[in-house]
Coordinates of C-alpha atoms and ligand atoms in Angstrom, one line a residue:
M432 CA 0.0 -0.2 -0.3
A433 CA 1.5 3.2 -0.9
K434 CA 0.0 6.1 0.9
D435 CA 0.4 9.4 2.0
H436 CA 3.1 8.8 4.4
S437 CA 2.5 11.2 6.9
L438 CA -0.3 8.9 7.9
M439 CA 2.1 6.2 8.4
E440 CA 2.3 4.9 11.7
D441 CA 5.3 5.3 13.6
S442 CA 4.7 4.6 17.3
N443 CA 7.2 2.5 18.4
R444 CA 9.3 4.6 20.9
S445 CA 10.5 1.5 22.8
S446 CA 14.3 1.8 23.7
N447 CA 15.0 -1.4 21.8
P448 CA 17.7 -1.5 19.5
D449 CA 17.2 -1.8 16.6
I450 CA -5.0 -1.2 -24.5
H451 CA -5.2 -2.7 -22.5
R452 CA -9.1 -2.8 -21.6
L453 CA -10.8 -5.3 -20.1
S454 CA -13.1 -7.1 -17.6
D455 CA -15.8 -7.5 -20.2
P456 CA -14.3 -10.7 -21.9
A457 CA -16.0 -9.5 -25.3
R458 CA -13.6 -6.4 -25.0
R459 CA -10.7 -8.4 -24.0
T460 CA -7.3 -7.7 -26.0
W461 CA -3.7 -7.8 -24.9
V462 CA -1.6 -5.6 -22.9
H463 CA 2.2 -6.3 -23.5
G464 CA 5.6 -5.2 -24.1
G465 CA 6.6 -2.4 -26.8
L466 CA 4.6 -0.1 -28.9
S467 CA 4.8 -2.2 -31.8
A468 CA 3.6 -5.2 -29.8
I469 CA 0.7 -3.1 -28.8
V470 CA -0.7 -3.4 -32.3
A471 CA 1.1 -7.0 -32.9
G472 CA -0.6 -8.3 -30.0
L473 CA -4.1 -7.4 -31.1
F474 CA -3.6 -10.2 -33.5
A475 CA -1.5 -12.3 -31.4
P476 CA -1.6 -16.3 -32.3
L477 CA -3.2 -18.6 -30.1
L478 CA -0.1 -19.4 -27.4
P479 CA 0.6 -23.2 -27.5
G480 CA 0.6 -25.1 -24.4
C481 CA 3.2 -25.2 -21.9
A482 CA 6.6 -26.3 -22.7
A483 CA 8.7 -28.6 -21.2
T484 CA 10.6 -27.9 -18.2
P485 CA 13.8 -26.2 -18.8
G486 CA 16.8 -28.4 -19.0
A487 CA 19.6 -28.5 -17.0
G488 CA 21.8 -25.8 -17.7
T489 CA 19.1 -23.3 -18.6
P490 CA 19.8 -19.9 -17.1
K491 CA 17.6 -19.1 -14.3
I492 CA 16.8 -16.0 -15.9
G493 CA 16.6 -15.7 -19.4
F494 CA 14.2 -12.7 -20.6
K495 CA 15.7 -9.5 -21.7
S496 CA 15.1 -6.6 -19.5
V497 CA 12.5 -4.4 -20.1
P498 CA 13.4 -0.3 -19.5
V499 CA 11.8 1.9 -17.2
T500 CA 9.0 3.3 -19.2
V501 CA 6.6 6.0 -18.1
G502 CA 3.5 5.2 -20.5
D503 CA -0.1 4.8 -19.3
T504 CA 0.6 0.8 -19.8
L505 CA 2.1 -2.5 -18.6
T506 CA 5.3 -3.5 -20.1
V507 CA 6.8 -7.0 -20.3
P508 CA 9.5 -8.3 -22.2
E509 CA 9.1 -8.9 -25.9
A510 CA 8.9 -12.6 -25.5
Y511 CA 6.0 -12.1 -23.4
V512 CA 2.3 -11.4 -23.7
A513 CA 0.3 -10.3 -21.0
S514 CA -3.8 -9.5 -20.6
V515 CA -6.1 -8.5 -18.0
L516 CA -8.0 -11.4 -16.2
A517 CA -10.2 -9.5 -13.5
A518 CA -10.4 -6.1 -12.8
W519 CA -12.4 -4.1 -9.6
G520 CA -15.7 -4.4 -10.4
D521 CA -15.9 -7.6 -12.3
P522 CA -18.3 -10.2 -11.4
V523 CA -16.7 -12.9 -9.6
G524 CA -19.1 -15.4 -10.7
I525 CA -21.7 -16.2 -8.1
A526 CA -24.4 -18.2 -9.6
G527 CA -27.6 -16.0 -9.9
D528 CA -25.8 -12.5 -8.8
M529 CA -23.1 -11.5 -11.5
P530 CA -23.8 -7.8 -11.8
A531 CA -21.7 -6.1 -14.4
F532 CA -19.1 -3.7 -13.5
R533 CA -20.5 0.0 -14.2
P534 CA -17.8 2.5 -15.5
D535 CA -19.5 5.2 -13.9
A536 CA -18.8 3.4 -10.5
S537 CA -22.6 3.5 -10.2
N538 CA -22.7 0.0 -9.0
T539 CA -24.6 -0.4 -5.5
A540 CA -23.3 -1.7 -2.1
A541 CA -24.9 -5.3 -2.9
E542 CA -23.5 -5.7 -6.3
Q543 CA -20.2 -4.5 -5.2
A544 CA -20.4 -7.8 -2.8
A545 CA -20.6 -9.7 -5.7
Q546 CA -17.6 -8.2 -7.9
M547 CA -14.0 -8.2 -7.5
G548 CA -13.1 -5.6 -4.8
M549 CA -10.8 -2.7 -5.1
H550 CA -7.1 -2.7 -5.1
H551 CA -6.1 -6.5 -5.6
D552 CA -3.0 -7.6 -3.5
G553 CA -1.8 -10.7 -2.2
I554 CA -2.7 -13.8 -4.9
H555 CA -2.5 -17.6 -4.8
F556 CA -3.5 -20.4 -7.1
Y557 CA -5.3 -23.4 -6.3
P558 CA -5.2 -25.8 -8.8
L559 CA -8.7 -27.8 -9.2
G560 CA -7.4 -31.3 -10.8
A561 CA -4.1 -32.6 -11.7
G562 CA -3.2 -30.0 -14.7
S563 CA -2.2 -26.7 -14.5
D564 CA -5.2 -25.3 -17.1
R565 CA -7.8 -25.1 -14.3
G566 CA -7.9 -23.6 -10.6
L567 CA -8.9 -21.1 -8.0
L568 CA -7.4 -17.7 -7.8
V569 CA -7.7 -16.3 -4.1
M570 CA -6.7 -12.7 -3.7
N571 CA -6.8 -10.0 -1.1
H572 CA -8.5 -6.4 -1.9
E573 CA -6.5 -4.3 0.3
Y574 CA -8.2 -1.1 0.8
T575 CA -10.4 1.4 -1.3
D576 CA -10.1 4.5 -2.8
D577 CA -13.4 6.3 -2.2
G578 CA -13.0 8.8 -5.0
L579 CA -12.8 6.1 -7.4
L580 CA -15.4 3.9 -5.8
H581 CA -18.6 6.1 -5.8
R582 CA -19.8 7.9 -8.9
D583 CA -19.3 11.4 -7.0
G584 CA -16.5 10.4 -4.7
M585 CA -16.7 11.4 -1.1
L586 CA -18.4 14.8 -2.0
T587 CA -21.3 13.3 -0.4
W588 CA -21.3 10.4 2.3
S589 CA -23.9 7.6 3.4
A590 CA -24.5 4.6 4.9
E591 CA -24.6 2.9 1.6
K592 CA -21.1 4.5 0.6
V593 CA -19.8 3.0 3.7
R594 CA -21.3 -0.3 2.9
K595 CA -19.9 -0.2 -0.6
S596 CA -16.4 0.6 0.8
Q597 CA -16.9 -2.3 3.1
A598 CA -18.0 -4.6 0.4
A599 CA -14.9 -3.6 -1.9
H600 CA -12.4 -4.9 0.9
G601 CA -11.6 -8.3 1.8
V602 CA -10.9 -11.5 -0.1
A603 CA -12.2 -12.7 -3.7
V604 CA -12.1 -16.4 -4.6
I605 CA -12.4 -16.9 -8.6
E606 CA -12.6 -19.8 -10.6
V607 CA -10.2 -19.5 -13.7
A608 CA -9.5 -21.8 -16.3
R609 CA -7.1 -21.8 -19.6
Q610 CA -8.9 -21.7 -22.8
G611 CA -6.0 -22.0 -25.9
A612 CA -4.3 -18.6 -25.9
G613 CA -5.6 -17.2 -22.6
W614 CA -7.3 -17.3 -19.4
Q615 CA -10.9 -16.6 -18.5
V616 CA -12.9 -16.3 -15.4
V617 CA -15.5 -19.3 -15.1
R618 CA -18.9 -17.9 -14.3
P619 CA -20.7 -19.2 -12.7
S620 CA -18.5 -20.9 -10.2
R621 CA -19.7 -22.9 -7.2
Y622 CA -16.2 -21.8 -5.6
A623 CA -16.9 -18.1 -6.3
R624 CA -17.0 -16.1 -3.3
R625 CA -16.4 -12.6 -1.8
I626 CA -15.2 -12.2 1.9
T627 CA -15.8 -8.6 2.9
A628 CA -15.2 -6.5 5.7
Y629 CA -18.6 -7.5 7.5
T630 CA -18.3 -11.3 6.7
P631 CA -18.7 -13.1 10.2
M632 CA -15.4 -15.1 11.1
R633 CA -14.7 -17.0 13.8
V634 CA -12.0 -16.1 16.4
A635 CA -9.7 -19.0 17.3
G636 CA -6.4 -19.7 19.6
P637 CA -5.4 -18.1 23.0
A638 CA -7.1 -14.7 22.4
A639 CA -10.7 -15.9 21.4
G640 CA -13.1 -15.0 24.1
H641 CA -10.5 -12.8 26.1
A642 CA -11.7 -9.6 27.9
L643 CA -9.8 -7.6 25.3
M644 CA -11.7 -9.1 22.6
R645 CA -15.3 -8.7 24.1
T646 CA -17.6 -5.9 22.8
A647 CA -21.1 -4.9 23.3
A648 CA -22.2 -6.5 20.1
D649 CA -20.1 -9.7 20.7
P650 CA -19.7 -10.4 24.4
A651 CA -18.5 -13.8 23.9
G652 CA -15.4 -12.2 22.1
T653 CA -15.4 -15.2 19.3
T654 CA -17.2 -13.7 16.5
V655 CA -15.9 -11.0 14.6
L656 CA -17.2 -9.3 11.4
G657 CA -14.9 -8.7 8.5
T658 CA -11.4 -8.5 7.5
L659 CA -9.8 -5.5 6.2
N660 CA -6.6 -4.2 4.6
N661 CA -5.7 -7.2 3.6
C662 CA -2.1 -7.0 2.1
A663 CA 0.2 -10.0 1.4
S664 CA -1.0 -13.3 1.5
G665 CA 0.2 -17.1 2.3
K666 CA -0.8 -20.4 0.9
T667 CA -0.6 -23.2 3.2
P668 CA 0.6 -27.0 2.4
W669 CA -2.6 -28.0 3.3
G670 CA -4.8 -25.9 1.2
T671 CA -5.9 -23.1 2.8
Y672 CA -5.3 -19.4 2.4
L673 CA -3.7 -16.9 4.9
A674 CA -4.9 -13.3 4.7
G675 CA -3.0 -10.5 6.6
E676 CA -4.6 -7.4 8.1
E677 CA -2.1 -4.6 7.8
N678 CA -3.4 -1.0 8.5
F679 CA -6.3 -1.8 10.4
Y680 CA -6.0 0.9 12.7
G681 CA -6.6 3.5 9.8
Y682 CA -10.2 2.6 10.0
F683 CA -11.1 3.5 13.4
H684 CA -12.1 6.7 15.0
G685 CA -10.3 7.3 18.1
P686 CA -10.1 10.1 21.1
A687 CA -8.0 13.1 21.0
E688 CA -5.7 11.3 23.7
P689 CA -5.9 8.0 23.2
D690 CA -4.4 5.6 26.3
A691 CA -1.0 4.2 26.1
H692 CA -2.3 0.7 24.4
A693 CA -4.3 2.7 21.7
R694 CA -1.5 5.1 21.0
R695 CA 1.0 2.0 20.5
W696 CA -1.2 0.6 17.7
G697 CA -1.6 4.1 15.9
L698 CA -5.3 5.3 17.1
R699 CA -6.2 8.7 16.1
P700 CA -9.3 10.6 15.6
G701 CA -10.4 10.2 12.2
G702 CA -8.0 7.4 11.2
W703 CA -6.9 7.8 7.8
G704 CA -10.1 9.0 6.5
Y705 CA -12.3 6.1 5.8
R706 CA -15.3 7.7 7.4
W707 CA -17.0 4.3 8.3
H708 CA -17.3 5.2 11.9
E709 CA -20.0 8.0 10.4
H710 CA -22.5 5.3 9.7
D711 CA -21.0 2.1 11.2
E712 CA -20.4 2.7 14.8
R713 CA -18.1 0.1 15.6
F714 CA -15.4 1.5 14.0
D715 CA -15.7 4.6 16.6
A716 CA -13.4 3.5 19.1
T717 CA -14.3 6.2 21.3
R718 CA -17.4 4.0 21.8
H719 CA -16.4 0.5 21.4
P720 CA -12.4 0.8 22.0
N721 CA -12.3 -3.0 21.8
E722 CA -13.3 -3.4 18.5
M723 CA -9.8 -2.4 17.2
N724 CA -8.0 -5.4 19.3
R725 CA -10.3 -7.8 16.8
F726 CA -8.2 -6.6 13.7
G727 CA -4.7 -7.2 13.2
W728 CA -4.9 -11.0 12.6
I729 CA -3.9 -13.4 10.1
V730 CA -7.1 -15.0 8.8
E731 CA -7.3 -18.5 7.5
I732 CA -9.8 -19.1 4.6
D733 CA -10.7 -22.6 2.9
P734 CA -10.9 -21.8 -0.9
M735 CA -12.0 -25.5 -1.4
D736 CA -15.2 -25.2 1.0
P737 CA -17.2 -22.2 0.0
G738 CA -19.1 -22.4 2.8
S739 CA -16.5 -22.6 5.5
H740 CA -16.3 -19.6 7.7
P741 CA -12.9 -17.7 7.7
V742 CA -11.1 -18.0 10.8
K743 CA -8.9 -15.3 13.0
R744 CA -5.8 -17.1 14.1
T745 CA -4.7 -15.3 17.1
A746 CA -1.7 -17.8 17.9
L747 CA -0.2 -16.4 15.0
G748 CA 0.0 -13.0 16.7
R749 CA -1.5 -9.4 16.2
G750 CA 0.3 -6.8 14.2
T751 CA -0.1 -4.6 11.0
H752 CA 0.3 -8.0 9.2
E753 CA 1.4 -7.8 5.4
G754 CA 0.9 -11.6 5.0
A755 CA 2.1 -15.0 6.4
T756 CA 4.3 -17.3 4.5
V757 CA 4.4 -21.0 5.3
A758 CA 7.7 -23.1 5.6
V759 CA 7.9 -26.9 6.8
T760 CA 9.9 -28.7 9.2
R761 CA 11.6 -31.8 8.6
D762 CA 9.0 -33.7 10.8
G763 CA 5.9 -32.0 9.2
R764 CA 5.5 -29.0 11.4
A765 CA 4.4 -25.7 10.0
V766 CA 6.3 -22.6 10.6
V767 CA 4.6 -19.2 9.5
Y768 CA 7.0 -16.2 9.1
S769 CA 5.1 -13.0 9.3
G770 CA 6.2 -8.9 9.2
E771 CA 4.5 -6.0 10.7
D772 CA 4.8 -3.2 7.9
A773 CA 5.1 0.0 9.7
R774 CA 8.7 2.0 10.8
F775 CA 10.5 0.4 13.4
E776 CA 8.1 -3.1 13.8
Y777 CA 9.3 -6.4 13.9
I778 CA 9.2 -9.7 12.2
Y779 CA 7.7 -12.9 13.8
K780 CA 7.7 -16.8 13.1
F781 CA 5.1 -19.3 14.7
V782 CA 6.0 -22.6 15.0
S783 CA 3.0 -25.2 15.2
R784 CA 3.0 -27.8 18.1
D785 CA 1.5 -30.7 15.7
A786 CA 2.6 -31.9 12.4
I787 CA 0.4 -31.0 9.4
R788 CA -2.4 -34.3 8.6
P789 CA -3.6 -35.5 5.3
G790 CA -6.8 -34.3 4.3
G791 CA -6.7 -30.9 3.6
G792 CA -8.3 -27.8 5.4
A793 CA -10.6 -30.0 7.3
A794 CA -8.0 -32.2 8.8
N795 CA -5.7 -29.1 10.0
R796 CA -8.7 -27.0 11.3
E797 CA -6.7 -26.5 14.8
L798 CA -3.3 -26.9 13.4
L799 CA -2.6 -23.0 13.7
D800 CA -4.5 -22.4 17.2
H801 CA -1.4 -24.7 19.0
G802 CA 2.2 -23.9 19.0
T803 CA 4.6 -21.1 19.8
L804 CA 5.2 -17.4 18.4
Y805 CA 8.7 -15.7 18.2
V806 CA 9.8 -12.4 17.6
A807 CA 13.2 -11.9 15.7
R808 CA 16.4 -10.0 17.3
F809 CA 19.3 -9.7 14.7
D810 CA 22.8 -9.2 16.3
A811 CA 25.6 -7.3 14.8
D812 CA 27.9 -10.3 14.5
G813 CA 25.7 -12.0 11.8
R814 CA 23.6 -14.1 14.1
G815 CA 20.0 -13.8 15.3
R816 CA 17.7 -15.1 17.9
W817 CA 13.9 -15.8 18.1
L818 CA 12.4 -14.9 21.4
P819 CA 9.3 -16.4 22.4
L820 CA 6.2 -14.2 23.1
S821 CA 5.3 -16.9 25.8
F822 CA 3.3 -15.9 28.7
G823 CA 5.6 -16.1 31.8
S824 CA 9.0 -15.8 29.8
G825 CA 11.3 -13.1 30.7
P826 CA 9.3 -9.8 31.2
L827 CA 6.1 -11.2 29.9
T828 CA 4.3 -11.5 33.3
P829 CA 1.3 -9.7 35.2
A830 CA 4.0 -7.4 36.9
K831 CA 5.0 -6.1 33.5
G832 CA 1.6 -5.5 32.3
F833 CA 0.6 -9.1 30.8
A834 CA -1.9 -10.9 32.5
D835 CA -2.0 -14.3 30.4
Q836 CA -0.9 -15.2 26.8
G837 CA -4.0 -13.7 25.0
E838 CA -3.0 -10.3 26.5
V839 CA 0.7 -11.1 25.1
L840 CA -0.8 -11.4 21.5
V841 CA -3.4 -8.8 21.7
K842 CA -0.4 -6.4 22.8
G843 CA 2.3 -8.2 20.6
R844 CA 3.7 -5.2 20.1
Q845 CA 4.4 -4.1 23.5
A846 CA 5.5 -7.6 24.3
S847 CA 8.1 -7.6 21.3
D848 CA 9.2 -4.2 22.7
A849 CA 9.9 -5.7 26.3
L850 CA 11.6 -8.7 24.7
G851 CA 13.9 -6.4 22.9
A852 CA 13.3 -7.3 19.5
T853 CA 14.9 -5.6 16.5
K854 CA 13.2 -2.5 15.1
M855 CA 13.1 -3.2 11.2
D856 CA 12.7 -0.9 8.2
R857 CA 9.2 -1.8 7.5
P858 CA 9.1 -5.7 7.0
E859 CA 6.7 -6.1 4.1
W860 CA 6.6 -9.9 2.3
L861 CA 8.6 -12.8 2.9
A862 CA 9.4 -15.6 0.6
V863 CA 11.1 -19.4 1.8
D864 CA 13.5 -21.2 -0.4
S865 CA 12.4 -24.5 0.4
E866 CA 15.3 -25.9 -1.1
Q867 CA 18.2 -23.9 0.3
R868 CA 16.0 -23.8 3.7
E869 CA 16.5 -19.8 3.5
V870 CA 14.0 -17.3 4.5
Y871 CA 14.0 -13.7 2.6
C872 CA 12.1 -10.6 3.8
S873 CA 11.6 -6.9 2.1
L874 CA 12.3 -4.0 4.0
T875 CA 10.6 -1.8 2.0
N876 CA 12.3 1.8 3.2
N877 CA 12.4 3.8 6.5
S878 CA 13.0 7.4 5.9
N879 CA 13.0 8.1 9.5
R880 CA 15.6 5.4 10.6
G881 CA 18.5 7.4 12.1
T882 CA 16.7 10.7 12.2
E883 CA 16.2 12.6 15.2
G884 CA 14.1 11.4 17.8
H885 CA 13.9 8.1 16.0
A886 CA 16.1 4.5 16.1
P887 CA 19.6 4.8 15.0
V888 CA 21.0 2.9 12.3
D889 CA 21.8 -1.1 13.3
A890 CA 23.5 -3.8 11.6
A891 CA 20.4 -5.0 10.2
N892 CA 18.9 -1.9 8.9
P893 CA 22.0 0.0 8.1
R894 CA 21.1 3.0 6.1
A895 CA 20.1 6.3 7.7
A896 CA 17.0 7.6 6.0
N897 CA 16.7 4.6 4.3
T898 CA 14.7 5.6 1.1
M899 CA 15.1 2.5 -1.2
G900 CA 14.9 -0.4 1.3
H901 CA 16.8 -3.7 1.5
I902 CA 16.1 -7.3 1.5
I903 CA 17.5 -9.5 4.5
R904 CA 17.9 -13.1 4.2
W905 CA 18.5 -15.7 7.0
K906 CA 19.2 -19.7 7.6
E907 CA 17.9 -21.3 10.7
D908 CA 20.3 -23.3 12.7
G909 CA 19.2 -26.7 11.6
D910 CA 15.6 -26.8 10.6
F911 CA 12.9 -23.8 10.3
D912 CA 11.6 -24.3 13.8
A913 CA 15.2 -23.3 15.3
V914 CA 15.6 -20.5 17.9
E915 CA 18.8 -19.4 16.3
F916 CA 19.6 -18.0 13.0
R917 CA 22.4 -16.4 10.9
W918 CA 21.7 -13.3 8.6
T919 CA 22.8 -11.4 5.7
H920 CA 21.6 -8.9 3.5
F921 CA 20.8 -10.2 0.3
V922 CA 20.6 -6.8 -1.5
L923 CA 20.6 -3.3 -0.5
A924 CA 18.0 -1.7 -3.3
G925 CA 19.1 1.5 -4.9
D926 CA 20.1 3.1 -8.5
P927 CA 23.9 2.6 -8.7
A928 CA 23.4 6.0 -10.6
N929 CA 22.2 7.8 -7.8
G930 CA 23.5 11.3 -6.9
R931 CA 23.2 10.3 -3.2
P932 CA 25.9 7.9 -2.5
E933 CA 24.0 6.0 0.4
S934 CA 21.1 5.4 -1.7
R935 CA 22.9 3.6 -4.6
G936 CA 22.6 0.3 -2.9
N937 CA 24.5 -3.0 -3.9
V938 CA 22.2 -4.1 -6.9
K939 CA 23.8 -6.6 -9.5
G940 CA 21.7 -5.6 -12.2
D941 CA 18.7 -3.1 -12.7
A942 CA 17.8 -0.4 -10.3
F943 CA 15.0 -0.3 -8.1
G944 CA 14.1 0.8 -4.7
S945 CA 11.1 -0.2 -2.2
P946 CA 10.8 -4.0 -2.7
D947 CA 7.8 -4.9 -1.1
G948 CA 6.0 -8.1 -3.0
L949 CA 8.3 -11.2 -2.8
F950 CA 7.7 -14.6 -4.5
M951 CA 9.7 -17.4 -4.8
D952 CA 9.1 -19.4 -7.4
P953 CA 9.6 -23.3 -7.4
R954 CA 13.0 -23.1 -9.7
G955 CA 14.4 -20.8 -7.0
V956 CA 13.7 -17.6 -9.0
L957 CA 12.6 -14.6 -6.3
W958 CA 10.5 -12.2 -7.8
I959 CA 10.7 -8.8 -6.4
Q960 CA 7.8 -6.3 -6.6
T961 CA 8.2 -2.5 -5.9
D962 CA 6.0 0.0 -3.9
A963 CA 7.7 3.4 -4.3
S964 CA 5.0 5.7 -3.1
P965 CA 3.7 8.4 -5.6
T966 CA 5.5 11.3 -3.6
A967 CA 8.6 9.5 -4.1
M968 CA 8.7 8.3 -7.6
G969 CA 10.8 10.4 -10.3
K970 CA 12.5 12.7 -7.9
G971 CA 15.1 12.4 -6.0
D972 CA 16.5 9.1 -5.0
Y973 CA 14.1 7.8 -7.6
A974 CA 14.7 10.3 -10.1
R975 CA 15.2 7.5 -12.7
L976 CA 12.5 5.0 -11.1
P977 CA 9.2 6.8 -12.2
Q978 CA 6.9 3.9 -12.0
N979 CA 6.8 0.6 -10.0
M980 CA 8.1 -2.4 -11.3
M981 CA 8.6 -6.5 -10.9
L982 CA 12.1 -7.7 -11.0
A983 CA 13.4 -11.3 -11.1
A984 CA 16.5 -12.3 -9.1
D985 CA 18.8 -15.1 -9.1
V986 CA 19.4 -16.0 -5.5
A987 CA 22.6 -17.9 -6.2
T988 CA 24.2 -15.2 -8.3
G989 CA 22.7 -12.1 -6.9
E990 CA 21.5 -10.9 -10.5
I991 CA 18.4 -9.0 -10.7
R992 CA 16.8 -8.1 -13.9
R993 CA 13.5 -6.2 -14.5
F994 CA 10.6 -8.3 -16.2
L995 CA 7.8 -5.8 -15.7
V996 CA 6.7 -2.2 -15.5
G997 CA 3.3 -1.2 -14.5
P998 CA 1.2 1.9 -15.4
P999 CA 1.8 5.3 -13.6
G1000 CA 0.9 5.4 -9.8
C1001 CA 0.3 1.7 -9.6
E1002 CA 2.3 -0.7 -7.0
V1003 CA 3.2 -4.2 -8.4
T1004 CA 2.0 -6.4 -5.6
G1005 CA 1.0 -10.2 -5.5
A1006 CA 2.4 -12.8 -7.9
A1007 CA 1.2 -16.9 -8.6
M1008 CA 1.9 -19.2 -10.9
A1009 CA 0.2 -22.2 -12.3
P1010 CA 2.2 -25.4 -11.4
D1011 CA 3.7 -25.7 -14.8
L1012 CA 5.3 -22.6 -14.4
C1013 CA 4.0 -21.4 -17.7
T1014 CA 1.4 -18.8 -16.5
L1015 CA 2.6 -16.0 -13.9
F1016 CA -0.6 -14.2 -12.4
V1017 CA 0.6 -10.8 -11.3
N1018 CA -1.6 -8.0 -9.5
I1019 CA -1.4 -4.3 -10.4
Q1020 CA -2.9 -2.2 -7.4
H1021 CA -3.9 1.6 -7.5
P1022 CA -2.9 2.7 -11.1
G1023 CA -3.0 6.6 -11.0
E1024 CA -2.9 6.7 -7.0
T1025 CA -2.3 10.5 -6.5
P1026 CA 0.2 11.6 -3.9
S1027 CA -2.9 11.6 -1.1
E1028 CA -6.1 12.7 -2.6
R1029 CA -8.4 10.0 -2.0
S1030 CA -12.1 11.7 -1.8
D1031 CA -12.4 13.4 -5.3
P1032 CA -12.8 11.2 -8.4
A1033 CA -11.3 13.8 -10.7
A1034 CA -8.2 14.0 -8.7
V1035 CA -8.0 10.4 -8.4
S1036 CA -7.9 9.2 -11.7
R1037 CA -5.7 12.4 -13.5
Y1038 CA -2.7 9.9 -13.6
S1039 CA -3.8 6.8 -15.4
S1040 CA -6.8 5.3 -17.4
W1041 CA -5.4 1.9 -16.8
P1042 CA -6.5 -0.7 -18.2
D1043 CA -9.7 0.2 -20.1
G1044 CA -9.7 4.1 -20.6
G1045 CA -11.8 5.1 -17.8
R1046 CA -11.7 5.1 -14.3
P1047 CA -8.3 3.4 -13.5
R1048 CA -8.8 0.0 -12.0
S1049 CA -6.7 -2.6 -10.0
A1050 CA -6.6 -5.7 -11.6
T1051 CA -5.1 -9.3 -12.1
V1052 CA -3.0 -9.7 -15.3
V1053 CA -2.0 -12.9 -16.6
I1054 CA 1.7 -13.1 -18.4
R1055 CA 2.8 -16.0 -20.5
R1056 CA 5.7 -16.4 -22.9
R1057 CA 4.5 -16.3 -26.6
D1058 CA 6.0 -19.9 -27.5
G1059 CA 4.5 -21.2 -23.8
G1060 CA 7.6 -21.8 -22.4
V1061 CA 8.5 -21.6 -18.7
V1062 CA 8.1 -17.9 -17.6
G1063 CA 11.3 -16.2 -16.3
T1064 CA 13.6 -18.4 -18.7
Ligands
FEO1431 FE1 0.2 -2.8 2.1 FE2 2.6 -2.8 3.3 O1 2.0 -2.7 2.0
CA1432 CA1 4.0 -1.6 0.7
CA1433 CA1 2.7 -4.4 0.5

């Protein structure tokens, strides 16, 4: 999410070290690399089926790097073709409820609840059957720009608009199928589903029913309406989907002087300007202070069971979670890595008590409720330690303000402060290299690092006023459940041609900044997606980087090559591949985003009309090689 960074939370004052038109299938055309290809693409031949797996000795990255472009288009390498599959407002395919997108944004809240949400983010592919030609795409819809969402933006405000905004949040499940050259959304589909900011979901794990989780509307503290600000996401080996709840505090209206707990979690009057509290009182934290405690969790969803309730898994901890990435120990237990994307916050891992059982989501419905949560400390000597967030351990006692494990989890930031965890430069996505048994985490940027009143640079976060970000990686001692690890920097992002030496980085290959989305494909290629903010792009350290992009990294050689450049103002976030590795799905979020204006439709759509010439729309894009080969080779 790239937003007005003056709103971004920075509450950790602890003393720790630190042509494209689409959506209507009848109008579908191709989006691809180069101007000549725009015309050629209109007559693109049918793509063949997937070519054979690349042989031994084939370079991991074989495509020709794309230049940094500035056009209102999406650019991929010459040998590739891209098409839009599902944009904001397209019907997801619920039988009997498939309202078409209205380009003037006049769809009702009820219609929006059956359509793709706004601002696509983390995405995963779940095959249906043995092949790679049919499956489910499950994806997050992180937030809304209400200036675009409603016909007249926020110039008027009503309960119906709040409901539509809530309906445009959450998660979408769509069925997709390959038909010759391209992919289509299957409509209707028995799997098609929308989960919104008001879908009932169960609370599970140690914080379920806790006094801090109880509200007037839910005195048991076990049922929450909705999930929101779902950013990155994870896929479990047992077939479920994990959605993080990131900047949840921005939806709540708080008092002028919040208490210490609320202040540590970013509560402020008016929040980030969503204005939900004006027509939905549970977002008014001056009246319902515990409602905010019920957000910031990781939500597990079983896409194969359309009737299942999503579950907030409190054992995985509370934070401004991007997402959750799963590794498996040699004895079959799940290890879930997550981070909090806020300046000076932390990196976490959860180790399940029990081993994963065969039988999918139904057989593992309590797996993520029992285990140990840790927070990371990165030491200056290249070693690191996982500190248990376990009640009774070290300072996590009643004398220090933690009554039980539920309170440790709800107040995860305070517990991590007390343990002396390392304050990081905005941890975004994590990726696991199962073969090398290494973990990567993008630290997108932190312009406050080392500035007055803030934590100084440290070994793991070595740049003051870190505008470009970095990617850290570590190897656990032994298995993924280890309590110690060895870390290094995979890359300090930057533009080697920058005038400011400290922001040049050590990039081998193409320049980039603000790494955010990470996806480790089964060949061991690390895909990096960027989210530089609209206020930064094209200026200063980003003078030669005017638009966000996606790159491929060979983690063995460190070479990084630019694969895609998005339209103006967009963030590239979320990637998934079909099992044959010949189809890549990528999400393009908030094309045309302005530096900060979210209420006026004219202002919000000034910079882009991607993908279909009208209001800019976030969208899932399908990318394939023209010869049907493995993507990235
Ligand atoms: Fe939603 Fe941290 O990006
Ligand atoms: Ca980001
Ligand atoms: Ca992100």
